[in-house]
Amino acid sequence: MNSRIESLRKKTIQKQVAVSHERAELVTSFYKTYVGMDKSIPVQRALCLKYILENKKIFIDDNELIVGERGPEPKAVPTYPEICLHSMEDLEILDNRAKVSYKVSEETKAIYKEKIIPFWKGRTIREKIFEAMEDQWIDSFNSGIFTEFQEQRSPGHTAGGELIYRKGFNDLKKNIGQCLGDINFFNDKNGLEKQEVLTSLDIAADALIVFATRHADKLEHRARGEKDFKRKAELENMASVCRRVPANKPETFHEALQYYWFLHVGIITELNPWDAYNPGRFDQNLYPFYKKDIENGTITRKDAKELLCCFWIKFHNHPAPPKVGVTAMESNTYVDFCLINLGGVTKDNQDGVNELTYLVLDVIEEMRLLQPSSMIQVSRKNPDRFIKRALKIIATGFGQPSVFNTDAIVQEMLFHGKSVEDARIAGASGCVEAGVFGKECYILTGYFNLPKILEITLNNGLDPRTKKQIGLKTGDPENLETFDDLLDAYKKQLEYFVDIKIKGNNIIEQINAKYMPVPLLSLVTQDCIKNAKDYNQGGARYNTSYIQGVGMGTITDCFSSLKYNIYDNRRVSMARLLDALGKDFKENDILLHQLGQAPKYGNDNDDADDILKIIFNAFHELVTGRPNSKGGVYRINLLPTTCHVYFGEITGALPDGRKKGVPLSEGISPVQGADRCGPTAVLKSAAKIDHLKTGGTLLNQKFLPDIFKDEKGLQSLVHLIRSYFKMDGHHVQFNVVSEKTLRDAQKNPENYQDLIVRVAGYSDYFVSLTSALQEEIILRTAHTDF
Amino acid sequence: MPENPYVFKIQKYSIHDGPGIRTTLFFQGCPLSCHWCHNPESRAESLKINKEEMDKVSFALMEEIEKDLIFYDDSGGGVTISGGEPLSQPQLLFRLLDQCREKEIHTCVDTSGYGAAGILLKAAEKADLILYDIKLIDEKVHKKYTGKSVDLILENLKQLSRQKAAVRLRFPLIPRVTDTIENIGRVIVFLKENTIYRDIHILPFHKTGEGKYLSLGRKNYMKDIQPPYREKTAKVKKQFESNGFNVAIGG
Ligand code: SF4
């Protein structure tokens, strides 16, 4: 790491995260002053973005090579009052909470009080959503049956495709012009709507070009005053890069990176889409530029690496937007889920690992930053040394990169009906969600609490926590005579809640389609221009909505325990179990011990794993293929982020012996500590899920550091990965820190400020996590070699 | 996992008991009583398996073994039969080796060498690789630390060599017991004079058995002994290497 990178890295790590009111203030002024009744909503939104980008502060850091900040300076995070509005209490909590705080200045608080809150109260998307939801939805939401993704952030989960590396915004504007001309007002009843959308895209293109030009101007100005000869040349060069992109298609490695970065900042300024934005198949998209520059001798490997490091720092400068309605206790994360994809296959199905792939891995290892996240795609075509190189980074214990199965992703995409070329340029974004980069709008709509629904079933539709009858009356469980009767009751409840969720989702999708178009995101997502439709209206080539099942391990062990103890062996009566559940197993150690003897998921035991398949299929059949309101369909994912902790908090004691409040199992990992037969058994169990029917599953494996120490251990991990992927596993990630280290970090957090661990689909600072999450990570069974 | 009195533990994802990713079966019963034994629970008498039980037990074990086939195939692994002392239960040992061979599963037998020559030689024919412990040459010392004479072990190894059996030698590096320059020197001389084997794996002593001694209420001779220093292990490695051996650390 050279001194430039070292100082930039230090700066971005040490800088305190703060809330910036800049964007909120500009948006408010815009809507107060400029919005005429004569403009359509898409055009309003585009003009609003343009207004922000024309007026926001331009920040250029000393010595940086890639420019563009969303806030007035690094780590100053804007808010999005048109989506959700922070109250004064929210701002106080953000300012003062111990973990993951966002400093809020007195000035910001005053502006919020006087300007932002009075204008936006009653006008946000969040309020529209809650108003539009029916009582059943509200009850289920409050009970913790599901969460709602779009209540605080706009639809996202989108990664950039290859389009921007082939076309400049001027080229896209030309396409827009053609499509405008093609609108057939004689027989197209949506002609006007199309015209408005296309116009909005055109304005959005101008908006970003203006933003880049403003940077060019400022850079030139800086260059004129710069004494240092070397820096002066750099500034001049950067200015000329900003003059060229995004207006024109990039020609050099530097231009390609800067182009993407402007777009990234533009998209996360336009709105706060989930998972920010994402450069997608990074090494695939950037390699041609790298190759050309190296061959022409216009860049050295060292220069390229330095540019990449500067690029990495930009991601780290952009923490996730702060939530509203949070409690002081509730932790959060600064991670905004941008996930760099490396490896996999090329469009024509060849090994995609190239020289740049390894260079980026070097950068990941050296930068060791929380953001961006990174992953490797492993296809059978990729060489072992690629996996080993990644494992050596994983071994350093910072939870990156995670490991994905390209061959499974391709099949998942084909199963969804995508073309084979599109399938090959797919990848994973966010935690583990698979999608066709640049061509698919795949929206996560909310986590779905599978074990809670069993609790509701065992209480004949009543939620014991809220004391509300939120589910169906499927009967007193004591009268359910067979295991199948119980399963049927569960499936009925499941269907009932899935329906509530999907109905709500469709309404929310339409709210976003109508009130919150995203012209810039639409501009770069194919085929929004061709379809003359916004991203939020179904303009993308593929439109998928996901519901994410949480607690697969827990629900499997619960049913396994019910089957084994109550129905098959009649060791425990339903009445006794229900009584114990109600008392949270107080003074019931004998029963707990009995329940614990049932087969458990994660041990390659078919008795348990067959139940897993039943639950998976029931969920899959209820969701997959249902139409969403964008012309696409619903699918399922199995991932929790940190929601298994929240869902655990609001779920009572369960038949597998889990006590009230304890986190549910995470992703498709077994219940914490339930797997006793080592990693091969876990992988075998996990592979019994039909991964190809999902859009992503998340498996967390904790290993002690020893295994990474010698060649044999590393090689064995390569084999574990290959075997799991042969069985069509979607994803696996490794947490490599010893329990001793983690315990010590709990006791002496001050010594472990930079300790990064894998949480669930992303890494985070260990000391930032709530103690419940810390415990859970420590509890995940550690595998060692024997 | 199947429970039976013949196999006291099944360990999946073993990567230090032969090549690749393996499943290790630990047979009950061992005639020796090494001070450093990491499986003290194995030392109960081994039971003789009767014919009726054989089918049932071997079927259940094979079922468990075959669960990890995909990992064996990818890594070049297989099954390791360890213990205890596998040679103490020849019927079950042979049955499993035969069944694995039929299914093309690679097999290792991890033995102390203390068993009837006939059984050992037959096992060597049926298995793909014998993992053979060589600990101490001096008769007195061997008796002191393992409870039995060393003669049979050395004689058996000579026979394996004559039969040109595939053998991987394993040298447990036990501080203050096997780690003396003198003992290592004698091991080297013995191997060179009497066997064709020049590959040896050093297994540094580790303390994973500690908890078991506590829970079994057995005397733990190794309580105050620490695992060998890395430098010590390297030194021993050198001593073997300078005498023409190929040395690896670990299984
Ligand atoms: S030969 Fe192995 S199992 Fe037997 S006592 Fe010695 S160390 Fe233990």
mmCIF file of N, CA and C in Angstrom, chain A residues 244-294:
data_model
loop_
_atom_site.group_PDB
_atom_site.id
_atom_site.type_symbol
_atom_site.label_atom_id
_atom_site.label_comp_id
_atom_site.label_asym_id
_atom_site.label_seq_id
_atom_site.Cartn_x
_atom_site.Cartn_y
_atom_site.Cartn_z
ATOM 1 N N ARG A 244 -15.105 13.413 -20.253
ATOM 2 C CA ARG A 244 -15.486 12.380 -21.237
ATOM 3 C C ARG A 244 -16.631 11.478 -20.754
ATOM 4 N N VAL A 245 -16.568 11.042 -19.491
ATOM 5 C CA VAL A 245 -17.614 10.126 -19.001
ATOM 6 C C VAL A 245 -18.471 10.836 -17.964
ATOM 7 N N PRO A 246 -19.730 10.509 -17.885
ATOM 8 C CA PRO A 246 -20.448 9.435 -18.565
ATOM 9 C C PRO A 246 -21.014 9.826 -19.938
ATOM 10 N N ALA A 247 -20.689 11.048 -20.416
ATOM 11 C CA ALA A 247 -21.271 11.457 -21.701
ATOM 12 C C ALA A 247 -20.882 10.484 -22.817
ATOM 13 N N ASN A 248 -19.616 10.069 -22.805
ATOM 14 C CA ASN A 248 -19.140 9.166 -23.857
ATOM 15 C C ASN A 248 -18.820 7.805 -23.281
ATOM 16 N N LYS A 249 -18.695 6.843 -24.149
ATOM 17 C CA LYS A 249 -18.351 5.510 -23.653
ATOM 18 C C LYS A 249 -16.901 5.524 -23.207
ATOM 19 N N PRO A 250 -16.583 4.777 -22.156
ATOM 20 C CA PRO A 250 -15.223 4.847 -21.620
ATOM 21 C C PRO A 250 -14.215 4.204 -22.569
ATOM 22 N N GLU A 251 -13.001 4.755 -22.586
ATOM 23 C CA GLU A 251 -11.944 4.193 -23.439
ATOM 24 C C GLU A 251 -10.837 3.569 -22.609
ATOM 25 N N THR A 252 -10.645 4.064 -21.387
ATOM 26 C CA THR A 252 -9.536 3.564 -20.569
ATOM 27 C C THR A 252 -10.066 2.956 -19.276
ATOM 28 N N PHE A 253 -9.170 2.269 -18.593
ATOM 29 C CA PHE A 253 -9.492 1.657 -17.307
ATOM 30 C C PHE A 253 -9.959 2.728 -16.317
ATOM 31 N N HIS A 254 -9.226 3.819 -16.292
ATOM 32 C CA HIS A 254 -9.568 4.924 -15.403
ATOM 33 C C HIS A 254 -10.964 5.473 -15.737
ATOM 34 N N GLU A 255 -11.221 5.675 -17.003
ATOM 35 C CA GLU A 255 -12.534 6.208 -17.408
ATOM 36 C C GLU A 255 -13.670 5.255 -17.036
ATOM 37 N N ALA A 256 -13.406 3.959 -17.209
ATOM 38 C CA ALA A 256 -14.451 2.984 -16.896
ATOM 39 C C ALA A 256 -14.796 3.026 -15.406
ATOM 40 N N LEU A 257 -13.755 3.102 -14.573
ATOM 41 C CA LEU A 257 -14.001 3.150 -13.129
ATOM 42 C C LEU A 257 -14.748 4.426 -12.748
ATOM 43 N N GLN A 258 -14.300 5.555 -13.302
ATOM 44 C CA GLN A 258 -14.919 6.837 -12.964
ATOM 45 C C GLN A 258 -16.375 6.895 -13.462
ATOM 46 N N TYR A 259 -16.594 6.355 -14.621
ATOM 47 C CA TYR A 259 -17.945 6.297 -15.181
ATOM 48 C C TYR A 259 -18.864 5.551 -14.222
ATOM 49 N N TYR A 260 -18.410 4.339 -13.869
ATOM 50 C CA TYR A 260 -19.249 3.569 -12.953
ATOM 51 C C TYR A 260 -19.492 4.359 -11.679
ATOM 52 N N TRP A 261 -18.431 5.000 -11.176
ATOM 53 C CA TRP A 261 -18.598 5.648 -9.873
ATOM 54 C C TRP A 261 -19.602 6.810 -9.925
ATOM 55 N N PHE A 262 -19.552 7.597 -10.999
ATOM 56 C CA PHE A 262 -20.566 8.661 -11.142
ATOM 57 C C PHE A 262 -21.971 8.065 -11.143
ATOM 58 N N LEU A 263 -22.098 6.982 -11.872
ATOM 59 C CA LEU A 263 -23.412 6.354 -11.948
ATOM 60 C C LEU A 263 -23.860 5.876 -10.569
ATOM 61 N N HIS A 264 -22.935 5.261 -9.851
ATOM 62 C CA HIS A 264 -23.226 4.761 -8.508
ATOM 63 C C HIS A 264 -23.745 5.899 -7.622
ATOM 64 N N VAL A 265 -22.991 6.985 -7.614
ATOM 65 C CA VAL A 265 -23.388 8.122 -6.779
ATOM 66 C C VAL A 265 -24.742 8.671 -7.242
ATOM 67 N N GLY A 266 -24.929 8.728 -8.558
ATOM 68 C CA GLY A 266 -26.193 9.237 -9.086
ATOM 69 C C GLY A 266 -27.377 8.389 -8.627
ATOM 70 N N ILE A 267 -27.212 7.085 -8.699
ATOM 71 C CA ILE A 267 -28.331 6.200 -8.362
ATOM 72 C C ILE A 267 -28.652 6.238 -6.875
ATOM 73 N N ILE A 268 -27.620 6.342 -6.042
ATOM 74 C CA ILE A 268 -27.913 6.382 -4.604
ATOM 75 C C ILE A 268 -28.244 7.805 -4.143
ATOM 76 N N THR A 269 -28.185 8.758 -5.068
ATOM 77 C CA THR A 269 -28.661 10.107 -4.755
ATOM 78 C C THR A 269 -30.116 10.255 -5.207
ATOM 79 N N GLU A 270 -30.392 9.644 -6.336
ATOM 80 C CA GLU A 270 -31.765 9.669 -6.859
ATOM 81 C C GLU A 270 -32.737 9.193 -5.779
ATOM 82 N N LEU A 271 -32.472 8.003 -5.238
ATOM 83 C CA LEU A 271 -33.238 7.489 -4.102
ATOM 84 C C LEU A 271 -32.312 6.608 -3.276
ATOM 85 N N ASN A 272 -32.878 5.901 -2.324
ATOM 86 C CA ASN A 272 -32.054 5.033 -1.475
ATOM 87 C C ASN A 272 -32.363 3.568 -1.745
ATOM 88 N N PRO A 273 -32.101 3.102 -2.962
ATOM 89 C CA PRO A 273 -32.485 1.723 -3.281
ATOM 90 C C PRO A 273 -31.747 0.726 -2.385
ATOM 91 N N TRP A 274 -32.412 -0.373 -2.094
ATOM 92 C CA TRP A 274 -31.803 -1.443 -1.308
ATOM 93 C C TRP A 274 -30.494 -1.893 -1.919
ATOM 94 N N ASP A 275 -29.517 -2.121 -1.073
ATOM 95 C CA ASP A 275 -28.208 -2.611 -1.498
ATOM 96 C C ASP A 275 -27.474 -1.615 -2.387
ATOM 97 N N ALA A 276 -27.828 -0.333 -2.265
ATOM 98 C CA ALA A 276 -27.147 0.711 -3.023
ATOM 99 C C ALA A 276 -27.164 0.364 -4.504
ATOM 100 N N TYR A 277 -26.009 0.340 -5.121
ATOM 101 C CA TYR A 277 -25.899 -0.107 -6.493
ATOM 102 C C TYR A 277 -24.652 -0.971 -6.519
ATOM 103 N N ASN A 278 -24.300 -1.521 -7.652
ATOM 104 C CA ASN A 278 -23.301 -2.573 -7.625
ATOM 105 C C ASN A 278 -22.641 -2.679 -8.997
ATOM 106 N N PRO A 279 -21.312 -2.689 -9.048
ATOM 107 C CA PRO A 279 -20.676 -2.797 -10.368
ATOM 108 C C PRO A 279 -20.760 -4.191 -10.966
ATOM 109 N N GLY A 280 -21.466 -5.073 -10.302
ATOM 110 C CA GLY A 280 -21.775 -6.365 -10.910
ATOM 111 C C GLY A 280 -20.561 -7.238 -11.142
ATOM 112 N N ARG A 281 -20.467 -7.771 -12.359
ATOM 113 C CA ARG A 281 -19.374 -8.694 -12.691
ATOM 114 C C ARG A 281 -18.125 -7.869 -12.950
ATOM 115 N N PHE A 282 -17.524 -7.462 -11.868
ATOM 116 C CA PHE A 282 -16.500 -6.444 -11.927
ATOM 117 C C PHE A 282 -15.320 -6.815 -12.838
ATOM 118 N N ASP A 283 -14.738 -7.981 -12.597
ATOM 119 C CA ASP A 283 -13.548 -8.344 -13.381
ATOM 120 C C ASP A 283 -13.895 -8.594 -14.851
ATOM 121 N N GLN A 284 -15.119 -9.073 -15.094
ATOM 122 C CA GLN A 284 -15.517 -9.304 -16.490
ATOM 123 C C GLN A 284 -15.679 -7.975 -17.224
ATOM 124 N N ASN A 285 -16.357 -7.039 -16.551
ATOM 125 C CA ASN A 285 -16.643 -5.767 -17.202
ATOM 126 C C ASN A 285 -15.396 -4.914 -17.409
ATOM 127 N N LEU A 286 -14.492 -4.972 -16.439
ATOM 128 C CA LEU A 286 -13.350 -4.062 -16.487
ATOM 129 C C LEU A 286 -12.131 -4.639 -17.221
ATOM 130 N N TYR A 287 -12.085 -5.945 -17.369
ATOM 131 C CA TYR A 287 -10.897 -6.568 -17.934
ATOM 132 C C TYR A 287 -10.499 -6.034 -19.311
ATOM 133 N N PRO A 288 -11.450 -5.867 -20.234
ATOM 134 C CA PRO A 288 -11.053 -5.375 -21.567
ATOM 135 C C PRO A 288 -10.307 -4.033 -21.498
ATOM 136 N N PHE A 289 -10.713 -3.174 -20.578
ATOM 137 C CA PHE A 289 -10.049 -1.869 -20.445
ATOM 138 C C PHE A 289 -8.647 -2.040 -19.861
ATOM 139 N N TYR A 290 -8.578 -2.900 -18.868
ATOM 140 C CA TYR A 290 -7.289 -3.175 -18.235
ATOM 141 C C TYR A 290 -6.308 -3.737 -19.265
ATOM 142 N N LYS A 291 -6.804 -4.709 -20.013
ATOM 143 C CA LYS A 291 -5.965 -5.383 -21.001
ATOM 144 C C LYS A 291 -5.452 -4.381 -22.040
ATOM 145 N N LYS A 292 -6.370 -3.586 -22.526
ATOM 146 C CA LYS A 292 -6.014 -2.624 -23.566
ATOM 147 C C LYS A 292 -4.961 -1.633 -23.047
ATOM 148 N N ASP A 293 -5.190 -1.116 -21.853
ATOM 149 C CA ASP A 293 -4.251 -0.138 -21.295
ATOM 150 C C ASP A 293 -2.876 -0.741 -21.052
ATOM 151 N N ILE A 294 -2.867 -1.972 -20.565
ATOM 152 C CA ILE A 294 -1.584 -2.640 -20.317
ATOM 153 C C ILE A 294 -0.879 -2.880 -21.646
#
